[in-house]
Amino acid sequence: MSIWFWQKGSRLVGMIVMPLAILSGVGPAAGAEQQAVPDLQSLQIVARVLGFQTKPVTGTVTLAVVFNPRDSRSVKEMTSFLSLIPTHTSAGGVTLQARAASQYDLARFDHVDAVLSMEGVDSKLLQAALLRLHVPCLTLNLSQIEHGACMVAIRSAPTAGIVFNQANADAAGVHFATAFRMMVQEL
């Protein structure tokens, strides 16, 4: 499995043009951006990334699956993820306990260990919640880490990929372990 990392403003950007094209769904053969499809491997990548924080997460992790109730793509993506979790909740020493959360309910959240943001979620609402909660935000949608608040975009097909935005992580006060950063530096 190949895993690709990217840091905003890094010289590594030019080295990973193809993985960025794969993650965004844009490439020579694809015309418009394609919506990512949640699958079991995506869920396992989410759990493994959460284990790379400087304060390692183990055991049961509360994952807020944030969606925009006014966006049918967002609702569909959330429903797909939640359908995977009841039977496939563990990976990398982490057991995911997910709960759906409308983007409008984020201001009321007291305790979550991580956020999984769906297509169409308002970046400003998400960013405000992350600044208060100081938890990692993962997504399947590359644009949410390029122009939003999420730190990590994941993709499981056609190859596994991880795109990381350090500036978004710093803004939310989320820190990843040296091993995670070493993987970035190895590219």
PDB file of C-alpha atoms in Angstrom:
ATOM      1  CA  MET A   1       0.000   0.000   0.000  1.00  0.00           C
ATOM      2  CA  SER A   2       1.431   3.377  -0.979  1.00  0.00           C
ATOM      3  CA  ILE A   3       0.751   6.317   1.291  1.00  0.00           C
ATOM      4  CA  TRP A   4       1.429   9.821   0.084  1.00  0.00           C
ATOM      5  CA  PHE A   5       1.799  12.887   2.248  1.00  0.00           C
ATOM      6  CA  TRP A   6       1.789  16.546   1.408  1.00  0.00           C
ATOM      7  CA  GLN A   7       2.561  19.574   3.514  1.00  0.00           C
ATOM      8  CA  LYS A   8       1.262  22.935   2.360  1.00  0.00           C
ATOM      9  CA  GLY A   9       4.151  25.115   1.300  1.00  0.00           C
ATOM     10  CA  SER A  10       6.573  22.196   1.161  1.00  0.00           C
ATOM     11  CA  ARG A  11       8.911  21.409  -1.694  1.00  0.00           C
ATOM     12  CA  LEU A  12       7.354  17.930  -1.691  1.00  0.00           C
ATOM     13  CA  VAL A  13       4.319  19.223  -3.594  1.00  0.00           C
ATOM     14  CA  GLY A  14       5.979  18.748  -6.980  1.00  0.00           C
ATOM     15  CA  MET A  15       6.980  15.202  -6.117  1.00  0.00           C
ATOM     16  CA  ILE A  16       3.412  14.028  -5.575  1.00  0.00           C
ATOM     17  CA  VAL A  17       1.414  15.482  -8.437  1.00  0.00           C
ATOM     18  CA  MET A  18      -0.043  12.105  -9.408  1.00  0.00           C
ATOM     19  CA  PRO A  19      -1.264  11.219  -5.890  1.00  0.00           C
ATOM     20  CA  LEU A  20      -2.945  14.633  -5.642  1.00  0.00           C
ATOM     21  CA  ALA A  21      -4.665  13.962  -8.947  1.00  0.00           C
ATOM     22  CA  ILE A  22      -5.811  10.581  -7.658  1.00  0.00           C
ATOM     23  CA  LEU A  23      -7.073  12.048  -4.386  1.00  0.00           C
ATOM     24  CA  SER A  24      -8.960  14.870  -6.020  1.00  0.00           C
ATOM     25  CA  GLY A  25     -10.451  12.637  -8.688  1.00  0.00           C
ATOM     26  CA  VAL A  26      -8.990  14.906 -11.331  1.00  0.00           C
ATOM     27  CA  GLY A  27      -6.585  13.547 -13.868  1.00  0.00           C
ATOM     28  CA  PRO A  28      -6.091  13.132 -17.552  1.00  0.00           C
ATOM     29  CA  ALA A  29      -8.989  10.708 -17.836  1.00  0.00           C
ATOM     30  CA  ALA A  30     -11.325  12.454 -15.415  1.00  0.00           C
ATOM     31  CA  GLY A  31     -13.054  15.646 -16.370  1.00  0.00           C
ATOM     32  CA  ALA A  32     -14.759  16.847 -13.209  1.00  0.00           C
ATOM     33  CA  GLU A  33     -14.028  16.121  -9.584  1.00  0.00           C
ATOM     34  CA  GLN A  34     -15.492  12.796  -8.529  1.00  0.00           C
ATOM     35  CA  GLN A  35     -17.052  12.210  -5.134  1.00  0.00           C
ATOM     36  CA  ALA A  36     -15.089   9.782  -2.999  1.00  0.00           C
ATOM     37  CA  VAL A  37     -16.859   6.627  -1.909  1.00  0.00           C
ATOM     38  CA  PRO A  38     -16.543   5.554   1.730  1.00  0.00           C
ATOM     39  CA  ASP A  39     -15.364   1.980   2.158  1.00  0.00           C
ATOM     40  CA  LEU A  40     -13.874  -0.256   4.831  1.00  0.00           C
ATOM     41  CA  GLN A  41     -10.302   0.644   3.882  1.00  0.00           C
ATOM     42  CA  SER A  42     -11.114   4.376   4.274  1.00  0.00           C
ATOM     43  CA  LEU A  43     -12.417   3.646   7.748  1.00  0.00           C
ATOM     44  CA  GLN A  44      -9.274   1.699   8.647  1.00  0.00           C
ATOM     45  CA  ILE A  45      -7.088   4.565   7.406  1.00  0.00           C
ATOM     46  CA  VAL A  46      -9.073   6.989   9.590  1.00  0.00           C
ATOM     47  CA  ALA A  47      -8.423   4.812  12.659  1.00  0.00           C
ATOM     48  CA  ARG A  48      -4.729   4.446  11.876  1.00  0.00           C
ATOM     49  CA  VAL A  49      -4.197   8.187  11.306  1.00  0.00           C
ATOM     50  CA  LEU A  50      -5.800   8.921  14.686  1.00  0.00           C
ATOM     51  CA  GLY A  51      -3.150   6.690  16.274  1.00  0.00           C
ATOM     52  CA  PHE A  52      -0.377   8.966  14.923  1.00  0.00           C
ATOM     53  CA  GLN A  53      -1.157  11.931  17.173  1.00  0.00           C
ATOM     54  CA  THR A  54       1.483  13.042  19.672  1.00  0.00           C
ATOM     55  CA  LYS A  55      -0.854  11.850  22.407  1.00  0.00           C
ATOM     56  CA  PRO A  56      -1.666   8.454  20.886  1.00  0.00           C
ATOM     57  CA  VAL A  57      -5.314   7.558  20.731  1.00  0.00           C
ATOM     58  CA  THR A  58      -6.137   3.991  21.699  1.00  0.00           C
ATOM     59  CA  GLY A  59      -9.273   2.215  22.788  1.00  0.00           C
ATOM     60  CA  THR A  60     -12.671   3.649  21.987  1.00  0.00           C
ATOM     61  CA  VAL A  61     -12.635   6.901  20.035  1.00  0.00           C
ATOM     62  CA  THR A  62     -15.725   9.074  19.598  1.00  0.00           C
ATOM     63  CA  LEU A  63     -15.874  10.122  15.958  1.00  0.00           C
ATOM     64  CA  ALA A  64     -18.289  12.874  14.919  1.00  0.00           C
ATOM     65  CA  VAL A  65     -19.364  12.214  11.335  1.00  0.00           C
ATOM     66  CA  VAL A  66     -20.232  15.778  10.334  1.00  0.00           C
ATOM     67  CA  PHE A  67     -22.567  16.368   7.403  1.00  0.00           C
ATOM     68  CA  ASN A  68     -24.593  19.120   5.791  1.00  0.00           C
ATOM     69  CA  PRO A  69     -28.282  18.131   6.027  1.00  0.00           C
ATOM     70  CA  ARG A  70     -29.087  20.433   3.088  1.00  0.00           C
ATOM     71  CA  ASP A  71     -26.677  18.630   0.728  1.00  0.00           C
ATOM     72  CA  SER A  72     -27.808  15.229  -0.577  1.00  0.00           C
ATOM     73  CA  ARG A  73     -24.204  14.183  -1.354  1.00  0.00           C
ATOM     74  CA  SER A  74     -23.219  14.955   2.221  1.00  0.00           C
ATOM     75  CA  VAL A  75     -26.117  12.962   3.663  1.00  0.00           C
ATOM     76  CA  LYS A  76     -25.341  10.023   1.355  1.00  0.00           C
ATOM     77  CA  GLU A  77     -21.636  10.027   2.308  1.00  0.00           C
ATOM     78  CA  MET A  78     -22.521  10.172   6.035  1.00  0.00           C
ATOM     79  CA  THR A  79     -24.996   7.305   5.689  1.00  0.00           C
ATOM     80  CA  SER A  80     -22.407   5.207   3.843  1.00  0.00           C
ATOM     81  CA  PHE A  81     -19.790   5.743   6.552  1.00  0.00           C
ATOM     82  CA  LEU A  82     -22.183   4.998   9.389  1.00  0.00           C
ATOM     83  CA  SER A  83     -23.287   1.782   7.679  1.00  0.00           C
ATOM     84  CA  LEU A  84     -19.667   0.532   7.779  1.00  0.00           C
ATOM     85  CA  ILE A  85     -18.979   1.272  11.428  1.00  0.00           C
ATOM     86  CA  PRO A  86     -21.305  -1.136  13.296  1.00  0.00           C
ATOM     87  CA  THR A  87     -19.559  -4.221  11.906  1.00  0.00           C
ATOM     88  CA  HIS A  88     -16.059  -2.889  11.275  1.00  0.00           C
ATOM     89  CA  THR A  89     -15.143  -0.607  14.145  1.00  0.00           C
ATOM     90  CA  SER A  90     -11.528  -1.477  15.002  1.00  0.00           C
ATOM     91  CA  ALA A  91      -8.172  -0.829  13.340  1.00  0.00           C
ATOM     92  CA  GLY A  92      -4.718  -0.053  14.648  1.00  0.00           C
ATOM     93  CA  GLY A  93      -5.679  -0.337  18.310  1.00  0.00           C
ATOM     94  CA  VAL A  94      -8.560   2.124  17.880  1.00  0.00           C
ATOM     95  CA  THR A  95     -12.250   1.273  18.126  1.00  0.00           C
ATOM     96  CA  LEU A  96     -14.390   3.861  16.379  1.00  0.00           C
ATOM     97  CA  GLN A  97     -17.653   4.852  17.983  1.00  0.00           C
ATOM     98  CA  ALA A  98     -19.348   7.160  15.492  1.00  0.00           C
ATOM     99  CA  ARG A  99     -22.245   9.508  15.760  1.00  0.00           C
ATOM    100  CA  ALA A 100     -23.773  11.612  13.035  1.00  0.00           C
ATOM    101  CA  ALA A 101     -23.573  15.342  13.608  1.00  0.00           C
ATOM    102  CA  SER A 102     -25.196  18.045  11.544  1.00  0.00           C
ATOM    103  CA  GLN A 103     -22.821  20.895  10.791  1.00  0.00           C
ATOM    104  CA  TYR A 104     -25.291  23.119  12.665  1.00  0.00           C
ATOM    105  CA  ASP A 105     -24.871  21.075  15.863  1.00  0.00           C
ATOM    106  CA  LEU A 106     -21.071  21.400  16.026  1.00  0.00           C
ATOM    107  CA  ALA A 107     -21.203  24.418  18.333  1.00  0.00           C
ATOM    108  CA  ARG A 108     -22.922  22.256  20.993  1.00  0.00           C
ATOM    109  CA  PHE A 109     -20.455  19.362  20.909  1.00  0.00           C
ATOM    110  CA  ASP A 110     -18.614  18.927  24.187  1.00  0.00           C
ATOM    111  CA  HIS A 111     -16.583  15.801  23.695  1.00  0.00           C
ATOM    112  CA  VAL A 112     -15.453  14.118  20.521  1.00  0.00           C
ATOM    113  CA  ASP A 113     -12.022  12.677  19.832  1.00  0.00           C
ATOM    114  CA  ALA A 114     -12.058  13.336  16.089  1.00  0.00           C
ATOM    115  CA  VAL A 115     -14.188  14.711  13.288  1.00  0.00           C
ATOM    116  CA  LEU A 116     -14.853  13.045   9.961  1.00  0.00           C
ATOM    117  CA  SER A 117     -16.155  15.746   7.626  1.00  0.00           C
ATOM    118  CA  MET A 118     -18.404  14.863   4.714  1.00  0.00           C
ATOM    119  CA  GLU A 119     -18.844  16.532   1.326  1.00  0.00           C
ATOM    120  CA  GLY A 120     -20.528  19.952   1.445  1.00  0.00           C
ATOM    121  CA  VAL A 121     -19.809  20.815   5.092  1.00  0.00           C
ATOM    122  CA  ASP A 122     -19.409  24.558   5.715  1.00  0.00           C
ATOM    123  CA  SER A 123     -15.698  25.200   6.358  1.00  0.00           C
ATOM    124  CA  LYS A 124     -16.314  28.189   8.634  1.00  0.00           C
ATOM    125  CA  LEU A 125     -18.636  26.225  10.944  1.00  0.00           C
ATOM    126  CA  LEU A 126     -16.172  23.343  10.967  1.00  0.00           C
ATOM    127  CA  GLN A 127     -13.161  25.555  11.640  1.00  0.00           C
ATOM    128  CA  ALA A 128     -14.871  27.261  14.588  1.00  0.00           C
ATOM    129  CA  ALA A 129     -15.641  23.872  16.135  1.00  0.00           C
ATOM    130  CA  LEU A 130     -12.100  22.562  15.586  1.00  0.00           C
ATOM    131  CA  LEU A 131     -10.566  25.656  17.177  1.00  0.00           C
ATOM    132  CA  ARG A 132     -12.683  24.984  20.266  1.00  0.00           C
ATOM    133  CA  LEU A 133     -12.364  21.182  20.383  1.00  0.00           C
ATOM    134  CA  HIS A 134      -8.679  20.816  19.330  1.00  0.00           C
ATOM    135  CA  VAL A 135      -9.312  17.467  17.620  1.00  0.00           C
ATOM    136  CA  PRO A 136      -8.178  16.103  14.262  1.00  0.00           C
ATOM    137  CA  CYS A 137     -10.442  16.450  11.264  1.00  0.00           C
ATOM    138  CA  LEU A 138     -10.335  13.910   8.450  1.00  0.00           C
ATOM    139  CA  THR A 139     -12.198  13.885   5.166  1.00  0.00           C
ATOM    140  CA  LEU A 140     -12.434  12.114   1.821  1.00  0.00           C
ATOM    141  CA  ASN A 141     -12.612  15.482   0.080  1.00  0.00           C
ATOM    142  CA  LEU A 142      -9.309  17.113  -0.835  1.00  0.00           C
ATOM    143  CA  SER A 143     -10.835  20.587  -1.147  1.00  0.00           C
ATOM    144  CA  GLN A 144     -11.685  20.533   2.567  1.00  0.00           C
ATOM    145  CA  ILE A 145      -8.003  20.516   3.471  1.00  0.00           C
ATOM    146  CA  GLU A 146      -6.935  22.877   0.705  1.00  0.00           C
ATOM    147  CA  HIS A 147      -9.541  25.555   1.418  1.00  0.00           C
ATOM    148  CA  GLY A 148     -11.077  24.429   4.661  1.00  0.00           C
ATOM    149  CA  ALA A 149     -10.325  23.378   8.183  1.00  0.00           C
ATOM    150  CA  CYS A 150      -9.608  19.652   7.911  1.00  0.00           C
ATOM    151  CA  MET A 151      -6.049  18.407   8.333  1.00  0.00           C
ATOM    152  CA  VAL A 152      -6.097  15.045   6.596  1.00  0.00           C
ATOM    153  CA  ALA A 153      -7.731  13.879   3.372  1.00  0.00           C
ATOM    154  CA  ILE A 154      -7.772  10.156   2.738  1.00  0.00           C
ATOM    155  CA  ARG A 155      -8.439   7.983  -0.272  1.00  0.00           C
ATOM    156  CA  SER A 156      -8.507   4.228  -0.459  1.00  0.00           C
ATOM    157  CA  ALA A 157      -8.976   3.672  -4.196  1.00  0.00           C
ATOM    158  CA  PRO A 158      -7.468   3.221  -6.692  1.00  0.00           C
ATOM    159  CA  THR A 159      -4.536   3.360  -4.263  1.00  0.00           C
ATOM    160  CA  ALA A 160      -4.447   4.372  -0.618  1.00  0.00           C
ATOM    161  CA  GLY A 161      -3.451   7.955  -0.100  1.00  0.00           C
ATOM    162  CA  ILE A 162      -3.182  10.533   2.647  1.00  0.00           C
ATOM    163  CA  VAL A 163      -2.874  14.265   2.082  1.00  0.00           C
ATOM    164  CA  PHE A 164      -1.859  16.297   5.145  1.00  0.00           C
ATOM    165  CA  ASN A 165      -2.171  20.048   5.756  1.00  0.00           C
ATOM    166  CA  GLN A 166       0.137  21.131   8.615  1.00  0.00           C
ATOM    167  CA  ALA A 167      -1.199  24.707   8.715  1.00  0.00           C
ATOM    168  CA  ASN A 168      -4.734  23.468   9.440  1.00  0.00           C
ATOM    169  CA  ALA A 169      -3.420  21.112  12.132  1.00  0.00           C
ATOM    170  CA  ASP A 170      -1.443  23.941  13.753  1.00  0.00           C
ATOM    171  CA  ALA A 171      -4.468  26.262  13.676  1.00  0.00           C
ATOM    172  CA  ALA A 172      -6.578  23.706  15.554  1.00  0.00           C
ATOM    173  CA  GLY A 173      -3.798  22.835  17.986  1.00  0.00           C
ATOM    174  CA  VAL A 174      -3.581  19.243  16.779  1.00  0.00           C
ATOM    175  CA  HIS A 175      -0.160  17.613  16.696  1.00  0.00           C
ATOM    176  CA  PHE A 176       0.969  14.412  15.067  1.00  0.00           C
ATOM    177  CA  ALA A 177       3.757  12.131  16.257  1.00  0.00           C
ATOM    178  CA  THR A 178       7.286  12.189  14.910  1.00  0.00           C
ATOM    179  CA  ALA A 179       6.679   8.948  13.020  1.00  0.00           C
ATOM    180  CA  PHE A 180       3.898  10.631  11.057  1.00  0.00           C
ATOM    181  CA  ARG A 181       6.171  13.566  10.240  1.00  0.00           C
ATOM    182  CA  MET A 182       9.043  11.241   9.338  1.00  0.00           C
ATOM    183  CA  MET A 183       6.893   9.654   6.686  1.00  0.00           C
ATOM    184  CA  VAL A 184       6.360  13.100   5.207  1.00  0.00           C
ATOM    185  CA  GLN A 185      10.079  13.776   5.214  1.00  0.00           C
ATOM    186  CA  GLU A 186      10.927  10.492   3.577  1.00  0.00           C
ATOM    187  CA  LEU A 187       9.200  11.527   0.379  1.00  0.00           C
TER     188      LEU A 187
END
